Amino acid sequence: MPRNIEPDKTLDYPYILKISPVILGMIIWIITHATSAQTLQSQTEPLSLDLRSAVQLALQKSPLLSGARAVVKQSESEYLSSISGYLPNINGTVEQSRQVINLQSTGITSALSGSSSSLPSGFPNLSSIKKVGPFNVFDSRVSVDQTILDLETIYNIRASRQQVSASQHSYDNIQQIVETNTVSAYIDVLRSDAEVKRTQADLNTAQVLYNLAKDLLKVGIATGLDVTRAQVQLRNAEQALLEAKNNLEVTRMFLARTIGISPSIPLTLKEGLQFEEVIQKSKEEAMDLAFKIRPDLLALKARENEFALRVKSAKAEFFPKLGFHADYGVNGLTPEEAVIPTWIIAGVLKIPIFNGGRTIANIQRTKAQLDQIQSQIADLSNQIEFDVGSALLNLNSAAKQVGVAKDGVNLAQKSLKLSQDRFNQGLTNNVEVVNAQDDLARAEENLIRALYKYNLARVSLARAIGDITLVYSLK
């Protein structure tokens, strides 16, 4: 007997319509939460950076550079606007009008009435005509205006070109500031990381010595005071480690902020605080190079050239201006009747006579701005000499301090080892060990500080000369 087979509900179209909103909602919920989880994971995953990648990321993300790029575009647009004053100005016009002319307002009726007695017999008296129209007028033409000689515009064009150059040098200066700030923040993180490692090592040493003091107390070699001293050193090391870890997190957040990314993104650095010798230039060579390539000085010199030309432009307002005007077109009552060509060709000479003292005011204003920029150049030149000289002194001093600090660490490690052995053999109490611990901690701290100063001196030298790639390979 054939069995009654129930139809498959999954193939039932109305049943699918009932289930699909539920399934669709579940799919949307899964996709939304998966996307949110992926976004959260991408925000919490550590961002691994070396010095080069940190600087490159800062150049991409820094809002300072975005503002500087906008200034460059603005100066370029002003330059194009100044050039347009010396290019042909071509216009086309098409006009269709319907007019009524009042002849009385033109004086025609008065002239006709005064001469009506001299008109021939039979000629109509036109003095009674008060208006003409309405009538149509159609006019279509092309006009050209061209400046032939305008010294004011010429100097303004040259000044605008110098303004573009100044804004580009200012952009280079902002880029250098972003680079040096990023490198400085990166070095600060390396210093904080080295402090964490140092305090962690001090904590481990303090823990070993504390355990040793307790063991020696059990065998009667050490005293309870020795154990207490060792415990105090242990607690001091724990506190120093907590402080160092906190400083490390703060400097990492500051580095992220300097780069231009969210401070909540965790950062891990691929490098450590180290000594890398710089091929130094003499003071004279470094000074000459700084005066040639410092972007802030080049920007001021371009501004000086700009306002020197602005002064000439203001003085050129006293000079005549020569131009050319021409138009050609057709007119008539209607477009169909506009078959008669009409044209004008004219040379225009404008001679300034009096403008209310505006030209004199412009000359005084631009001269004052030029004097201000020249004083800024003189001050910056002195600042460059100081920057280069002090950077070289700091770099040389920091290099020597690194060497001395390394020797100090080696001696402090030996002293701690000897004190620890003497205490272990019962030849002394742990006062000598505690002092040796403090000496080692200071020696390691001095080394970290010397390395930090040395790397900052490298950054200062690069900033003083005007090119950070002279001391750091960032390309």
Short mmCIF file of C-alpha atoms in Angstrom, two decimals:
data_model
loop_
_atom_site.label_atom_id
_atom_site.label_comp_id
_atom_site.label_asym_id
_atom_site.label_seq_id
_atom_site.Cartn_x
_atom_site.Cartn_y
_atom_site.Cartn_z
CA MET A 1 0.00 0.00 0.00
CA PRO A 2 1.34 3.42 -0.85
CA ARG A 3 2.18 5.50 2.20
CA ASN A 4 0.87 9.02 2.65
CA ILE A 5 3.97 11.14 2.41
CA GLU A 6 3.65 14.59 3.99
CA PRO A 7 4.94 17.45 1.86
CA ASP A 8 8.30 18.87 2.87
CA LYS A 9 7.56 22.12 4.73
CA THR A 10 10.99 23.46 3.91
CA LEU A 11 9.81 23.63 0.31
CA ASP A 12 6.62 25.39 1.25
CA TYR A 13 7.00 29.03 0.12
CA PRO A 14 4.73 30.57 2.82
CA TYR A 15 6.67 28.62 5.47
CA ILE A 16 9.94 30.08 4.18
CA LEU A 17 8.47 33.57 4.39
CA LYS A 18 7.59 32.97 8.03
CA ILE A 19 11.07 31.67 8.97
CA SER A 20 13.25 34.03 6.91
CA PRO A 21 12.87 37.16 9.13
CA VAL A 22 14.09 35.17 12.15
CA ILE A 23 17.01 33.70 10.24
CA LEU A 24 17.82 37.10 8.74
CA GLY A 25 17.82 38.69 12.19
CA MET A 26 20.19 36.03 13.53
CA ILE A 27 22.53 36.51 10.58
CA ILE A 28 22.57 40.28 11.10
CA TRP A 29 23.22 39.84 14.84
CA ILE A 30 26.12 37.44 14.16
CA ILE A 31 27.69 39.74 11.54
CA THR A 32 27.31 42.82 13.76
CA HIS A 33 28.86 41.20 16.80
CA ALA A 34 31.63 39.63 14.75
CA THR A 35 32.46 43.02 13.25
CA SER A 36 32.39 44.68 16.67
CA ALA A 37 34.62 41.98 18.12
CA GLN A 38 37.04 42.32 15.23
CA THR A 39 37.14 46.11 15.64
CA LEU A 40 37.68 45.82 19.39
CA GLN A 41 40.42 43.25 18.83
CA SER A 42 42.15 45.48 16.28
CA GLN A 43 42.06 48.36 18.75
CA THR A 44 43.49 46.29 21.61
CA GLU A 45 46.18 44.45 19.65
CA PRO A 46 49.61 45.97 20.35
CA LEU A 47 51.07 48.05 17.56
CA SER A 48 54.69 47.06 17.03
CA LEU A 49 56.90 49.96 15.95
CA ASP A 50 60.52 50.65 15.26
CA LEU A 51 61.83 54.20 15.02
CA ARG A 52 61.44 54.42 11.26
CA SER A 53 57.87 53.13 11.18
CA ALA A 54 56.91 55.43 14.08
CA VAL A 55 58.15 58.49 12.20
CA GLN A 56 56.50 57.42 8.95
CA LEU A 57 53.20 56.85 10.76
CA ALA A 58 53.47 60.28 12.40
CA LEU A 59 54.00 61.91 9.00
CA GLN A 60 50.79 60.26 7.81
CA LYS A 61 48.65 60.98 10.87
CA SER A 62 49.91 64.28 12.27
CA PRO A 63 47.29 67.08 12.14
CA LEU A 64 50.12 69.64 12.10
CA LEU A 65 51.11 68.53 8.61
CA SER A 66 47.50 68.65 7.41
CA GLY A 67 47.32 72.31 8.43
CA ALA A 68 50.68 73.05 6.80
CA ARG A 69 49.55 71.42 3.54
CA ALA A 70 46.45 73.62 3.57
CA VAL A 71 48.64 76.72 3.91
CA VAL A 72 50.73 75.63 0.91
CA LYS A 73 47.59 75.12 -1.20
CA GLN A 74 46.28 78.51 -0.14
CA SER A 75 49.50 80.27 -1.15
CA GLU A 76 49.49 78.44 -4.49
CA SER A 77 45.93 79.59 -5.17
CA GLU A 78 46.91 83.19 -4.32
CA TYR A 79 49.81 82.91 -6.77
CA LEU A 80 47.47 81.73 -9.54
CA SER A 81 45.11 84.57 -8.69
CA SER A 82 47.92 87.13 -9.03
CA ILE A 83 48.93 85.71 -12.43
CA SER A 84 45.37 86.10 -13.70
CA GLY A 85 45.78 89.89 -13.49
CA TYR A 86 48.28 89.75 -16.36
CA LEU A 87 46.41 87.28 -18.57
CA PRO A 88 43.76 88.18 -21.18
CA ASN A 89 40.26 88.69 -19.84
CA ILE A 90 37.84 87.45 -22.51
CA ASN A 91 34.07 87.77 -22.15
CA GLY A 92 31.12 87.02 -24.39
CA THR A 93 27.75 88.74 -24.03
CA VAL A 94 24.39 88.19 -25.70
CA GLU A 95 21.66 90.70 -24.90
CA GLN A 96 18.06 91.00 -26.08
CA SER A 97 16.12 93.99 -24.73
CA ARG A 98 13.00 96.02 -25.36
CA GLN A 99 13.41 99.73 -24.75
CA VAL A 100 11.55 103.03 -24.50
CA ILE A 101 13.77 106.15 -24.60
CA ASN A 102 12.71 109.49 -23.09
CA LEU A 103 14.07 112.05 -25.54
CA GLN A 104 13.69 114.89 -23.04
CA SER A 105 16.24 113.24 -20.75
CA THR A 106 18.74 113.17 -23.62
CA GLY A 107 18.29 116.84 -24.64
CA ILE A 108 17.18 115.96 -28.17
CA THR A 109 13.76 117.64 -27.93
CA SER A 110 15.33 120.90 -26.74
CA ALA A 111 17.73 120.92 -29.66
CA LEU A 112 14.90 120.22 -32.10
CA SER A 113 12.66 122.95 -30.70
CA GLY A 114 15.47 125.54 -30.98
CA SER A 115 16.13 124.67 -34.59
CA SER A 116 12.52 124.13 -35.74
CA SER A 117 12.45 127.53 -37.54
CA SER A 118 15.30 126.47 -39.77
CA LEU A 119 13.61 123.27 -40.91
CA PRO A 120 12.40 123.15 -44.53
CA SER A 121 8.74 123.76 -45.22
CA GLY A 122 6.71 120.63 -45.04
CA PHE A 123 9.18 118.91 -42.66
CA PRO A 124 7.34 117.66 -39.56
CA ASN A 125 7.99 119.37 -36.26
CA LEU A 126 9.88 116.78 -34.15
CA SER A 127 9.94 118.84 -30.99
CA SER A 128 6.58 117.41 -30.00
CA ILE A 129 8.02 113.89 -29.89
CA LYS A 130 8.66 113.08 -26.25
CA LYS A 131 9.81 109.45 -26.49
CA VAL A 132 10.87 106.76 -28.86
CA GLY A 133 9.74 103.17 -28.59
CA PRO A 134 9.05 100.65 -27.54
CA PHE A 135 11.51 98.88 -29.84
CA ASN A 136 13.72 95.79 -29.65
CA VAL A 137 17.50 95.75 -29.44
CA PHE A 138 19.66 92.67 -29.89
CA ASP A 139 23.42 92.74 -29.30
CA SER A 140 25.97 89.91 -29.34
CA ARG A 141 29.73 90.46 -28.97
CA VAL A 142 33.04 89.27 -27.60
CA SER A 143 35.33 91.59 -25.63
CA VAL A 144 39.01 91.29 -24.73
CA ASP A 145 40.91 93.20 -22.05
CA GLN A 146 44.67 92.74 -21.79
CA THR A 147 47.18 94.34 -19.46
CA ILE A 148 50.26 95.41 -21.41
CA LEU A 149 52.36 97.07 -18.73
CA ASP A 150 51.54 97.12 -15.01
CA LEU A 151 54.57 97.12 -12.72
CA GLU A 152 52.39 96.75 -9.63
CA THR A 153 50.94 93.48 -10.92
CA ILE A 154 54.37 92.22 -12.03
CA TYR A 155 55.85 92.73 -8.57
CA ASN A 156 52.80 91.14 -6.95
CA ILE A 157 53.22 88.04 -9.12
CA ARG A 158 56.87 87.72 -8.10
CA ALA A 159 55.97 88.30 -4.45
CA SER A 160 53.29 85.61 -4.60
CA ARG A 161 55.86 83.17 -5.98
CA GLN A 162 58.08 83.89 -2.98
CA GLN A 163 55.06 83.40 -0.73
CA VAL A 164 54.60 79.90 -2.16
CA SER A 165 58.28 79.17 -1.54
CA ALA A 166 57.95 80.40 2.07
CA SER A 167 54.92 78.20 2.72
CA GLN A 168 56.73 75.16 1.29
CA HIS A 169 59.72 75.78 3.57
CA SER A 170 57.32 76.22 6.49
CA TYR A 171 55.80 72.85 5.61
CA ASP A 172 59.31 71.32 5.66
CA ASN A 173 59.87 72.91 9.06
CA ILE A 174 56.62 71.47 10.44
CA GLN A 175 57.59 68.07 9.03
CA GLN A 176 60.93 68.29 10.80
CA ILE A 177 59.19 69.24 14.05
CA VAL A 178 56.91 66.21 13.73
CA GLU A 179 59.92 63.96 13.07
CA THR A 180 61.99 65.27 15.98
CA ASN A 181 59.04 65.23 18.38
CA THR A 182 58.29 61.63 17.42
CA VAL A 183 61.91 60.56 17.83
CA SER A 184 62.10 62.33 21.22
CA ALA A 185 58.88 60.64 22.41
CA TYR A 186 60.16 57.29 21.11
CA ILE A 187 63.43 57.73 23.04
CA ASP A 188 61.44 58.64 26.14
CA VAL A 189 59.58 55.32 25.89
CA LEU A 190 62.90 53.49 25.49
CA ARG A 191 64.21 55.22 28.62
CA SER A 192 61.08 54.26 30.57
CA ASP A 193 61.34 50.68 29.33
CA ALA A 194 64.99 50.55 30.41
CA GLU A 195 63.95 51.86 33.84
CA VAL A 196 61.39 49.06 34.13
CA LYS A 197 64.02 46.45 33.28
CA ARG A 198 66.48 48.03 35.71
CA THR A 199 64.01 48.17 38.59
CA GLN A 200 62.88 44.63 37.82
CA ALA A 201 66.48 43.46 38.03
CA ASP A 202 66.91 45.39 41.28
CA LEU A 203 63.79 43.73 42.63
CA ASN A 204 65.10 40.29 41.70
CA THR A 205 68.42 41.05 43.41
CA ALA A 206 66.64 42.40 46.48
CA GLN A 207 64.50 39.25 46.63
CA VAL A 208 67.58 37.02 46.43
CA LEU A 209 69.34 38.98 49.17
CA TYR A 210 66.22 38.93 51.34
CA ASN A 211 65.98 35.17 51.00
CA LEU A 212 69.69 34.89 51.77
CA ALA A 213 69.32 37.00 54.92
CA LYS A 214 66.47 34.78 56.12
CA ASP A 215 68.53 31.64 55.46
CA LEU A 216 71.54 33.04 57.30
CA LEU A 217 69.28 34.02 60.20
CA LYS A 218 68.19 30.42 60.55
CA VAL A 219 71.79 29.23 60.87
CA GLY A 220 72.73 32.04 63.25
CA ILE A 221 75.04 33.97 60.94
CA ALA A 222 72.69 36.93 60.29
CA THR A 223 70.57 38.91 62.70
CA GLY A 224 66.97 40.01 62.61
CA LEU A 225 68.16 43.52 61.76
CA ASP A 226 69.86 42.16 58.66
CA VAL A 227 66.59 40.59 57.57
CA THR A 228 64.70 43.82 58.21
CA ARG A 229 67.20 45.82 56.17
CA ALA A 230 66.89 43.35 53.30
CA GLN A 231 63.09 43.53 53.51
CA VAL A 232 63.20 47.34 53.38
CA GLN A 233 65.34 47.13 50.24
CA LEU A 234 62.83 44.68 48.76
CA ARG A 235 59.90 46.99 49.40
CA ASN A 236 61.81 49.96 47.97
CA ALA A 237 62.53 47.95 44.84
CA GLU A 238 58.85 46.99 44.52
CA GLN A 239 57.79 50.62 44.80
CA ALA A 240 60.40 51.70 42.22
CA LEU A 241 59.14 49.02 39.82
CA LEU A 242 55.53 50.16 40.17
CA GLU A 243 56.53 53.75 39.49
CA ALA A 244 58.65 52.73 36.49
CA LYS A 245 55.80 50.69 34.98
CA ASN A 246 53.40 53.59 35.38
CA ASN A 247 55.87 55.98 33.73
CA LEU A 248 56.27 53.51 30.87
CA GLU A 249 52.53 53.45 30.18
CA VAL A 250 52.32 57.24 30.31
CA THR A 251 55.21 57.65 27.87
CA ARG A 252 53.66 55.09 25.53
CA MET A 253 50.41 57.04 25.54
CA PHE A 254 52.33 60.25 24.88
CA LEU A 255 54.12 58.62 21.96
CA ALA A 256 50.78 57.53 20.48
CA ARG A 257 49.44 61.06 20.95
CA THR A 258 52.54 62.53 19.30
CA ILE A 259 52.21 60.17 16.33
CA GLY A 260 48.56 61.14 15.92
CA ILE A 261 46.83 57.88 16.83
CA SER A 262 44.60 57.00 19.77
CA PRO A 263 46.49 56.90 23.09
CA SER A 264 44.46 53.81 24.01
CA ILE A 265 46.28 51.73 21.37
CA PRO A 266 49.02 49.72 23.14
CA LEU A 267 52.47 50.11 21.65
CA THR A 268 55.47 47.79 21.67
CA LEU A 269 58.86 49.04 20.51
CA LYS A 270 61.27 46.83 18.63
CA GLU A 271 64.41 48.64 19.74
CA GLY A 272 66.17 49.40 22.99
CA LEU A 273 68.01 52.36 24.45
CA GLN A 274 71.51 52.08 23.07
CA PHE A 275 74.62 54.01 22.15
CA GLU A 276 75.17 54.63 18.46
CA GLU A 277 78.13 56.81 17.62
CA VAL A 278 77.46 59.78 15.36
CA ILE A 279 79.93 60.93 12.73
CA GLN A 280 80.34 64.45 13.99
CA LYS A 281 81.05 67.52 11.94
CA SER A 282 83.12 70.40 13.12
CA LYS A 283 81.28 73.38 14.53
CA GLU A 284 82.03 75.46 11.44
CA GLU A 285 80.80 72.73 9.06
CA ALA A 286 77.64 72.17 11.09
CA MET A 287 77.00 75.92 11.25
CA ASP A 288 77.44 76.41 7.50
CA LEU A 289 75.15 73.47 6.77
CA ALA A 290 72.49 74.77 9.17
CA PHE A 291 72.45 78.20 7.49
CA LYS A 292 71.99 76.49 4.13
CA ILE A 293 69.25 73.96 4.91
CA ARG A 294 67.36 75.06 8.06
CA PRO A 295 63.77 75.24 6.72
CA ASP A 296 62.62 77.88 9.21
CA LEU A 297 65.46 80.19 8.15
CA LEU A 298 64.74 79.51 4.45
CA ALA A 299 61.07 80.31 5.06
CA LEU A 300 61.96 83.66 6.65
CA LYS A 301 64.34 84.52 3.81
CA ALA A 302 61.60 83.76 1.29
CA ARG A 303 59.27 86.02 3.29
CA GLU A 304 61.95 88.72 3.21
CA ASN A 305 62.12 88.48 -0.60
CA GLU A 306 58.34 88.52 -0.75
CA PHE A 307 57.94 91.74 1.21
CA ALA A 308 60.84 93.42 -0.57
CA LEU A 309 58.80 92.85 -3.74
CA ARG A 310 55.64 94.03 -1.96
CA VAL A 311 57.38 97.31 -1.21
CA LYS A 312 58.25 97.68 -4.90
CA SER A 313 54.68 96.81 -5.81
CA ALA A 314 53.34 99.49 -3.48
CA LYS A 315 55.70 102.08 -4.98
CA ALA A 316 54.62 101.02 -8.49
CA GLU A 317 51.13 102.35 -7.73
CA PHE A 318 52.55 105.76 -8.66
CA PHE A 319 53.38 104.58 -12.20
CA PRO A 320 51.04 104.63 -15.23
CA LYS A 321 49.38 101.43 -16.43
CA LEU A 322 48.95 100.54 -20.08
CA GLY A 323 46.19 98.26 -21.30
CA PHE A 324 44.31 97.15 -24.39
CA HIS A 325 40.57 96.75 -24.98
CA ALA A 326 38.73 95.38 -27.99
CA ASP A 327 35.28 94.03 -28.70
CA TYR A 328 33.57 92.72 -31.80
CA GLY A 329 29.95 91.83 -32.35
CA VAL A 330 26.69 92.41 -34.22
CA ASN A 331 23.49 94.19 -33.24
CA GLY A 332 20.07 94.94 -34.61
CA LEU A 333 16.41 94.93 -33.68
CA THR A 334 16.22 91.14 -33.66
CA PRO A 335 18.76 88.30 -33.91
CA GLU A 336 17.72 87.75 -37.53
CA GLU A 337 18.42 91.39 -38.37
CA ALA A 338 21.74 91.55 -36.47
CA VAL A 339 23.97 91.41 -39.53
CA ILE A 340 25.93 94.64 -39.16
CA PRO A 341 29.25 94.08 -37.37
CA THR A 342 30.38 96.66 -34.84
CA TRP A 343 33.75 96.77 -33.06
CA ILE A 344 36.00 98.79 -30.82
CA ILE A 345 39.78 98.76 -30.52
CA ALA A 346 41.30 100.96 -27.85
CA GLY A 347 44.53 101.46 -25.96
CA VAL A 348 44.04 102.50 -22.36
CA LEU A 349 46.60 104.49 -20.38
CA LYS A 350 45.77 105.04 -16.71
CA ILE A 351 47.79 107.73 -14.94
CA PRO A 352 47.36 107.90 -11.14
CA ILE A 353 46.94 111.45 -9.90
CA PHE A 354 45.57 111.23 -6.36
CA ASN A 355 44.22 108.28 -4.37
CA GLY A 356 43.83 109.79 -0.93
CA GLY A 357 47.26 108.71 0.38
CA ARG A 358 46.56 104.99 -0.07
CA THR A 359 49.84 104.36 -1.89
CA ILE A 360 51.94 106.04 0.79
CA ALA A 361 50.14 104.02 3.48
CA ASN A 362 50.78 100.77 1.58
CA ILE A 363 54.48 101.60 1.25
CA GLN A 364 54.82 102.29 4.97
CA ARG A 365 52.91 99.14 5.91
CA THR A 366 54.95 96.80 3.70
CA LYS A 367 58.22 98.43 4.82
CA ALA A 368 57.26 97.85 8.46
CA GLN A 369 56.51 94.18 7.69
CA LEU A 370 59.85 93.86 5.88
CA ASP A 371 61.73 95.36 8.85
CA GLN A 372 59.97 92.94 11.19
CA ILE A 373 60.96 89.91 9.11
CA GLN A 374 64.56 91.11 8.86
CA SER A 375 64.75 91.39 12.64
CA GLN A 376 63.36 87.86 12.92
CA ILE A 377 66.07 86.61 10.54
CA ALA A 378 68.79 88.23 12.64
CA ASP A 379 67.37 86.72 15.82
CA LEU A 380 67.01 83.27 14.24
CA SER A 381 70.60 83.40 12.96
CA ASN A 382 71.82 83.92 16.52
CA GLN A 383 69.53 81.13 17.67
CA ILE A 384 70.97 78.75 15.06
CA GLU A 385 74.50 79.47 16.28
CA PHE A 386 73.40 78.71 19.83
CA ASP A 387 71.47 75.58 18.83
CA VAL A 388 74.34 74.07 16.87
CA GLY A 389 76.99 74.97 19.44
CA SER A 390 75.01 73.74 22.44
CA ALA A 391 73.96 70.54 20.62
CA LEU A 392 77.57 69.67 19.83
CA LEU A 393 78.64 70.36 23.42
CA ASN A 394 75.79 68.25 24.82
CA LEU A 395 76.52 65.43 22.39
CA ASN A 396 80.22 65.30 23.27
CA SER A 397 79.50 65.50 26.98
CA ALA A 398 76.80 62.82 26.82
CA ALA A 399 79.10 60.48 24.88
CA LYS A 400 81.72 60.79 27.61
CA GLN A 401 79.09 60.30 30.32
CA VAL A 402 77.98 57.05 28.67
CA GLY A 403 81.52 55.70 28.86
CA VAL A 404 81.92 56.71 32.49
CA ALA A 405 78.50 55.29 33.40
CA LYS A 406 79.32 51.93 31.81
CA ASP A 407 82.48 51.72 33.91
CA GLY A 408 80.46 52.66 36.97
CA VAL A 409 77.97 49.84 36.36
CA ASN A 410 80.74 47.29 35.97
CA LEU A 411 82.41 48.41 39.20
CA ALA A 412 79.11 48.48 41.09
CA GLN A 413 78.29 44.94 39.95
CA LYS A 414 81.66 43.71 41.17
CA SER A 415 81.21 45.52 44.49
CA LEU A 416 77.80 43.94 45.02
CA LYS A 417 79.16 40.49 44.20
CA LEU A 418 82.01 40.87 46.69
CA SER A 419 79.70 42.24 49.41
CA GLN A 420 77.23 39.42 48.83
CA ASP A 421 80.03 36.83 49.16
CA ARG A 422 81.35 38.44 52.35
CA PHE A 423 77.86 38.50 53.84
CA ASN A 424 77.25 34.88 52.80
CA GLN A 425 80.46 33.86 54.61
CA GLY A 426 79.50 35.81 57.71
CA LEU A 427 82.38 38.25 57.42
CA THR A 428 80.10 41.33 57.51
CA ASN A 429 76.52 42.32 58.07
CA ASN A 430 74.20 43.27 55.24
CA VAL A 431 74.77 47.02 55.63
CA GLU A 432 77.61 46.58 53.18
CA VAL A 433 75.31 44.63 50.87
CA VAL A 434 72.57 47.27 51.07
CA ASN A 435 75.06 50.00 50.25
CA ALA A 436 76.33 47.97 47.31
CA GLN A 437 72.75 47.55 46.10
CA ASP A 438 72.19 51.29 46.26
CA ASP A 439 75.46 51.93 44.44
CA LEU A 440 74.48 49.54 41.64
CA ALA A 441 71.03 51.09 41.36
CA ARG A 442 72.54 54.57 41.05
CA ALA A 443 75.12 53.37 38.54
CA GLU A 444 72.48 51.73 36.34
CA GLU A 445 70.28 54.79 36.62
CA ASN A 446 73.23 56.98 35.63
CA LEU A 447 73.82 54.80 32.58
CA ILE A 448 70.20 55.01 31.50
CA ARG A 449 70.24 58.77 32.04
CA ALA A 450 73.48 59.13 30.06
CA LEU A 451 72.13 57.06 27.15
CA TYR A 452 68.90 59.08 27.23
CA LYS A 453 70.81 62.39 27.20
CA TYR A 454 73.04 61.14 24.38
CA ASN A 455 70.12 60.19 22.15
CA LEU A 456 68.31 63.44 22.91
CA ALA A 457 71.51 65.31 22.05
CA ARG A 458 71.47 63.53 18.68
CA VAL A 459 67.93 64.77 18.10
CA SER A 460 68.91 68.29 19.17
CA LEU A 461 71.84 68.30 16.76
CA ALA A 462 69.61 67.12 13.92
CA ARG A 463 67.06 69.81 14.75
CA ALA A 464 69.78 72.47 15.02
CA ILE A 465 71.24 71.62 11.61
CA GLY A 466 67.88 71.10 9.92
CA ASP A 467 67.91 67.46 8.81
CA ILE A 468 67.22 64.56 11.17
CA THR A 469 68.46 62.03 8.61
CA LEU A 470 71.99 63.23 9.36
CA VAL A 471 71.92 61.31 12.65
CA TYR A 472 69.00 58.88 12.23
CA SER A 473 68.27 56.61 9.28
CA LEU A 474 64.56 57.19 8.72
CA LYS A 475 64.20 56.80 4.97
#
